[in-house]
mmCIF file of C-alpha atoms in Angstrom:
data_model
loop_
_atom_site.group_PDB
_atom_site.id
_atom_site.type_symbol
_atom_site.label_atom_id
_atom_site.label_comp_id
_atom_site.label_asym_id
_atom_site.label_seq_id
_atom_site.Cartn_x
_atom_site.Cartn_y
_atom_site.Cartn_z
ATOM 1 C CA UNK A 27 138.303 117.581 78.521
ATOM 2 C CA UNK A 28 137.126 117.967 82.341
ATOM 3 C CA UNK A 29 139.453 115.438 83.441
ATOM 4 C CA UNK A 30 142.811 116.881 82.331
ATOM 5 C CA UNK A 31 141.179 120.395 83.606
ATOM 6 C CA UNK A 32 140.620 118.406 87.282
ATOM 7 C CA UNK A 33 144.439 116.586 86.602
ATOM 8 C CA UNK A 34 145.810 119.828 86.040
ATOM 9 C CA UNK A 35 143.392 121.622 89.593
ATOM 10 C CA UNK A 36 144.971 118.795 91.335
ATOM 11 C CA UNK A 37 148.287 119.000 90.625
ATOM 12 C CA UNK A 38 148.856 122.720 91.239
ATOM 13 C CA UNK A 39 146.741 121.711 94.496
ATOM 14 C CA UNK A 40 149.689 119.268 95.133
ATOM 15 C CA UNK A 41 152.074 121.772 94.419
ATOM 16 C CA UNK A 42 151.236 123.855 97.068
ATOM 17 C CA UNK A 43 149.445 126.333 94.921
ATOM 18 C CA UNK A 44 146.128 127.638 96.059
ATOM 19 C CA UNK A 45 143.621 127.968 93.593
ATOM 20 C CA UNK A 46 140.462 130.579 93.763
ATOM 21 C CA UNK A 47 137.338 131.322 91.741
ATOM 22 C CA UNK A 48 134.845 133.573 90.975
ATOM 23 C CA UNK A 49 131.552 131.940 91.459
ATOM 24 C CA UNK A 50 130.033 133.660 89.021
ATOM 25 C CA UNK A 51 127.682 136.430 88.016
ATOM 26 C CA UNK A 52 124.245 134.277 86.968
ATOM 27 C CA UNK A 53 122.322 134.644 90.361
ATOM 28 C CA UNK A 54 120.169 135.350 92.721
ATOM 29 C CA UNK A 55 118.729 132.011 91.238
ATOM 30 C CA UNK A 56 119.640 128.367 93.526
ATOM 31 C CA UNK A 57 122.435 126.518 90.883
ATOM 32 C CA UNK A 58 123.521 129.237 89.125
ATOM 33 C CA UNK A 59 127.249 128.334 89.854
ATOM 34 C CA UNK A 60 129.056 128.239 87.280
ATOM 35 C CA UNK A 61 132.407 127.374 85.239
ATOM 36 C CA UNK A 62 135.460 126.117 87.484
ATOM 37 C CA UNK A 63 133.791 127.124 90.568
ATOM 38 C CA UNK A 64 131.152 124.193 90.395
ATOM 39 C CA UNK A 65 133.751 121.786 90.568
ATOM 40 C CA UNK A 66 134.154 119.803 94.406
ATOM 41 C CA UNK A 67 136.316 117.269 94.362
ATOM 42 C CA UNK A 68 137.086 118.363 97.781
ATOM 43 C CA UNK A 69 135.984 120.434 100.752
ATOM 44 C CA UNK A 70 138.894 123.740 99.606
ATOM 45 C CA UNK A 71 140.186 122.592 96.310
ATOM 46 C CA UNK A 72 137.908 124.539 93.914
ATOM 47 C CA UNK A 73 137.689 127.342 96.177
ATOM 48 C CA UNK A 74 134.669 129.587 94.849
ATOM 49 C CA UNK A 75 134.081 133.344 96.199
ATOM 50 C CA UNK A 76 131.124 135.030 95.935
ATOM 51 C CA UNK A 77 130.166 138.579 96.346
ATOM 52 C CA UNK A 78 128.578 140.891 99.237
ATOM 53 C CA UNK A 79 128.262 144.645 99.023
ATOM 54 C CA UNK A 80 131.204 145.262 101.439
ATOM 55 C CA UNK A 81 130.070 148.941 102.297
ATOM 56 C CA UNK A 82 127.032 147.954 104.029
ATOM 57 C CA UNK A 83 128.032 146.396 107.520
ATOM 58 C CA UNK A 84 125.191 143.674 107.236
ATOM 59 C CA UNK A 85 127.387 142.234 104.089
ATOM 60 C CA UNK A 86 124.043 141.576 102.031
ATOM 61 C CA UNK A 87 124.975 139.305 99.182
ATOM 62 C CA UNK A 88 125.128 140.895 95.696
ATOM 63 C CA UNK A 89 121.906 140.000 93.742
ATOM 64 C CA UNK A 90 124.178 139.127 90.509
ATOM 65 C CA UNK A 91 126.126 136.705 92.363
ATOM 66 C CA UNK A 92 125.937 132.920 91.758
ATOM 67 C CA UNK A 93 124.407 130.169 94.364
ATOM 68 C CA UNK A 94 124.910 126.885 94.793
ATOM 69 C CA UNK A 95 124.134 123.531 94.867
ATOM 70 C CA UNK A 96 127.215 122.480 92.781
ATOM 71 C CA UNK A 97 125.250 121.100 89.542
ATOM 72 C CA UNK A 98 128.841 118.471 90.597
ATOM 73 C CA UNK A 99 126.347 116.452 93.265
ATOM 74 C CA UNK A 100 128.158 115.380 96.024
ATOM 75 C CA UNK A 101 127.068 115.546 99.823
ATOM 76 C CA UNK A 102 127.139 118.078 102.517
ATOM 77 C CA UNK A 103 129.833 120.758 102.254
ATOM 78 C CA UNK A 104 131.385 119.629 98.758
ATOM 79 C CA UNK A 105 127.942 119.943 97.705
ATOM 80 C CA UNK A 106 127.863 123.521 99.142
ATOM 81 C CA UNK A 107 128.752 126.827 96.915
ATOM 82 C CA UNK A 108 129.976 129.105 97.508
ATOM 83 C CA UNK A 109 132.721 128.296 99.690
ATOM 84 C CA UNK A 110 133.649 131.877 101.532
ATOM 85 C CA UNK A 111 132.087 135.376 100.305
ATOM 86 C CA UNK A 112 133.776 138.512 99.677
ATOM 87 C CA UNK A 113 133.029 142.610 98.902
ATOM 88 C CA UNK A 114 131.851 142.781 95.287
ATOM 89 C CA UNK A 115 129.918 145.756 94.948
ATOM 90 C CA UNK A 116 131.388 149.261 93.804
ATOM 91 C CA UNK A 117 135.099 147.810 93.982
ATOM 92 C CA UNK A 118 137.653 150.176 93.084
ATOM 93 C CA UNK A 119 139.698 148.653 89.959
ATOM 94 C CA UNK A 120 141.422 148.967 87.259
ATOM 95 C CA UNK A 121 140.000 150.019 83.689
ATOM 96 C CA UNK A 122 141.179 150.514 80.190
ATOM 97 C CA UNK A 123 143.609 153.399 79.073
ATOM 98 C CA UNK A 124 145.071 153.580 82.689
ATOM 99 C CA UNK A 125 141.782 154.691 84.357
ATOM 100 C CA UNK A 126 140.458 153.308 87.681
ATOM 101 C CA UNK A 127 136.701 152.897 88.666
ATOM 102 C CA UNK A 128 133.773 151.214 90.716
ATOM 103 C CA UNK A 129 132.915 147.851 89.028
ATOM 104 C CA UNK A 130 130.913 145.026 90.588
ATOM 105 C CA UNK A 131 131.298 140.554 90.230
ATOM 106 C CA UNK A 132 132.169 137.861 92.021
ATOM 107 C CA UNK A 133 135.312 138.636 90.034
ATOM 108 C CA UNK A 134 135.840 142.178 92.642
ATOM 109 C CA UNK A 135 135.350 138.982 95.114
ATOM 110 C CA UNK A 136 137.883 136.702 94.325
ATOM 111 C CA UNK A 137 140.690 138.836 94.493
ATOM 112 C CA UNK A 138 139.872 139.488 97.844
ATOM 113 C CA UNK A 139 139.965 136.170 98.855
ATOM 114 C CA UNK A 140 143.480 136.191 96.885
ATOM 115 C CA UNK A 141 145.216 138.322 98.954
ATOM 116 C CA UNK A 142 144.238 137.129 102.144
ATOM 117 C CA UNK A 143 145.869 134.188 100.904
ATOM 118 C CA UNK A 144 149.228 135.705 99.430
ATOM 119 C CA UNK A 145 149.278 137.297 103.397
ATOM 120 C CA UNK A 146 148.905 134.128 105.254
ATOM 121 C CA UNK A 147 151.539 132.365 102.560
ATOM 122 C CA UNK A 148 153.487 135.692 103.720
ATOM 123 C CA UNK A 149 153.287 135.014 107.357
ATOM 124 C CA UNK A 150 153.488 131.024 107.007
ATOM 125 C CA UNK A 151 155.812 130.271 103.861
ATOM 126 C CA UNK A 152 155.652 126.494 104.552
ATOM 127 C CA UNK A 153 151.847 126.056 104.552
ATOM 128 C CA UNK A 154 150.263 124.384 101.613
ATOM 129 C CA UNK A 155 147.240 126.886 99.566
ATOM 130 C CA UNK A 156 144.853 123.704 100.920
ATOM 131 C CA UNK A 157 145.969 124.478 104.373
ATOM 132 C CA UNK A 158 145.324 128.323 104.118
ATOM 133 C CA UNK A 159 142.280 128.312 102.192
ATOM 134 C CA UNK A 160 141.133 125.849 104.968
ATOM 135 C CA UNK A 161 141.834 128.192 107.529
ATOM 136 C CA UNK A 162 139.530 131.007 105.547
ATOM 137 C CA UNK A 163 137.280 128.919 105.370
ATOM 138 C CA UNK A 164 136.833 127.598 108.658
ATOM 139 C CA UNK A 165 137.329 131.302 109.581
ATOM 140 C CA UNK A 166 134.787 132.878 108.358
ATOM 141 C CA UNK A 167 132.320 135.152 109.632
ATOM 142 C CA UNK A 168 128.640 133.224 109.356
ATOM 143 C CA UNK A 169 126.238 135.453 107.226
ATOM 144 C CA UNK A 170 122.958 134.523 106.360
ATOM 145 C CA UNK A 171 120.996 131.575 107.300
ATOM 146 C CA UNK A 172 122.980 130.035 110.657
ATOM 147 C CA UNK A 173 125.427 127.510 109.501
ATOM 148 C CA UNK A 174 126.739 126.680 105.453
ATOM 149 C CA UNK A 175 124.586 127.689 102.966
ATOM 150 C CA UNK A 176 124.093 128.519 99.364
ATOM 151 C CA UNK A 177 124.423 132.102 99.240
ATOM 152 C CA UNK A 178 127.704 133.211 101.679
ATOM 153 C CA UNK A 179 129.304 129.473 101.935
ATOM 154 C CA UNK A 180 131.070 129.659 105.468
ATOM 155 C CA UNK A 181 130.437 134.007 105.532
ATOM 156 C CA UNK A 182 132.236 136.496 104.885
ATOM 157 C CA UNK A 183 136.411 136.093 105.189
ATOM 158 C CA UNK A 184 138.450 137.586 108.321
ATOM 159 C CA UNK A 185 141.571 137.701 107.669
ATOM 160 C CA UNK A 186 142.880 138.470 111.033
ATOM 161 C CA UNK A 187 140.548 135.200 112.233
ATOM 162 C CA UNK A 188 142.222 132.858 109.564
ATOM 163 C CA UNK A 189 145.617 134.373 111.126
ATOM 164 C CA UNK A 190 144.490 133.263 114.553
ATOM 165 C CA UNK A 191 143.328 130.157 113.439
ATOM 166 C CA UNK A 192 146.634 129.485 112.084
ATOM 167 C CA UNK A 193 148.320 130.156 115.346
ATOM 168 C CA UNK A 194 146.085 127.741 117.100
ATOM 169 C CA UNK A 195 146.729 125.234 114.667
ATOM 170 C CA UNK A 196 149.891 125.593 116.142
ATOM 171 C CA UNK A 197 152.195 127.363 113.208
ATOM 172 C CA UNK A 198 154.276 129.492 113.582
ATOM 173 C CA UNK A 199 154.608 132.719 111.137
ATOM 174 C CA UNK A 200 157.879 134.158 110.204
ATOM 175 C CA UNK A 201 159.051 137.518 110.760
ATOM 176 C CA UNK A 202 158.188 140.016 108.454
ATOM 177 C CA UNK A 203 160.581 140.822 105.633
ATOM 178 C CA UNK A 204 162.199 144.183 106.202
#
């Protein structure tokens, strides 16, 4: 049921595992959220990316993608969905048969949002995925209307900003590996 699904979220949330979701593909409707990425049981843990056509330099946000509210309730930012947004539109990736090609979802968003978070865990081994997702999120780039909202979350992730705000949280990265 949902609670072993939120048991199990929360344990691999304890284990230092960071967890990220596609919002989903349902919008531009408000509530549209869907699946995992509704959930809020708190402000990073169900950490839900939605998608912006990364090839125009306004980031406009993909008319498929999800928007919150969370149908979850809650209050302020845990009510809040997405969290961060990411480029979803004509993403080079991987088809069928060994071919590549331009697809398009919150699920060309996600994995985004992924690998700036395998980097950071790169450069800071000890941080938890709470404490790095909290850094994209507090790091990102403000799209939309000014402040949280609906359609981009916190804006569109900066990977070198996240970095920064690492360092001024004062960690310290490692060397690279050679």
């Amino acid at each position: 049921g949902v609670m072993s699904v939120i048991n199990l979220l929360n344990a691999v949330e304890a284990a230092g595992i960071a967890v990220v979701w596609a919002q989903g593909n349902d919008g531009p409707g408000a509530g549209t959220v869907n699946s995992g990425a509704a959930m809020n049981m708190a402000l990073v843990n169900t950490f839900a990316v939605g998608a912006v056509n990364g090839a125009n330099l306004n980031f406009p946000a993909a008319n498929f993608s999800s928007r919150g509210p969370s149908p979850c309730g809650g209050t302020g930012a845990l009510l809040i969905k997405p969290e961060v947004v990411a480029p979803g539109v004509n993403v080079r990736s991987c088809l069928p048969d060994g071919n590549y090609g331009q697809l398009d979802g919150t699920s060309m968003a996600a994995p985004h949002a992924s690998g700036a978070v395998v980097l950071l865990k790169e450069a800071f081994p000890s941080l938890s995925g709470i404490q790095i997702k909290t850094a994209l999120y507090n790091s990102a780039k403000d799209l939309g209307t000014i402040g949280e909202d609906n359609t981009y979350g916190r804006g569109m992730i900066d990977l070198q900003a996240a970095y920064n705000y690492l360092l001024n949280e004062g960690h310290t990265p490692v060397p690279p590996a050679s």
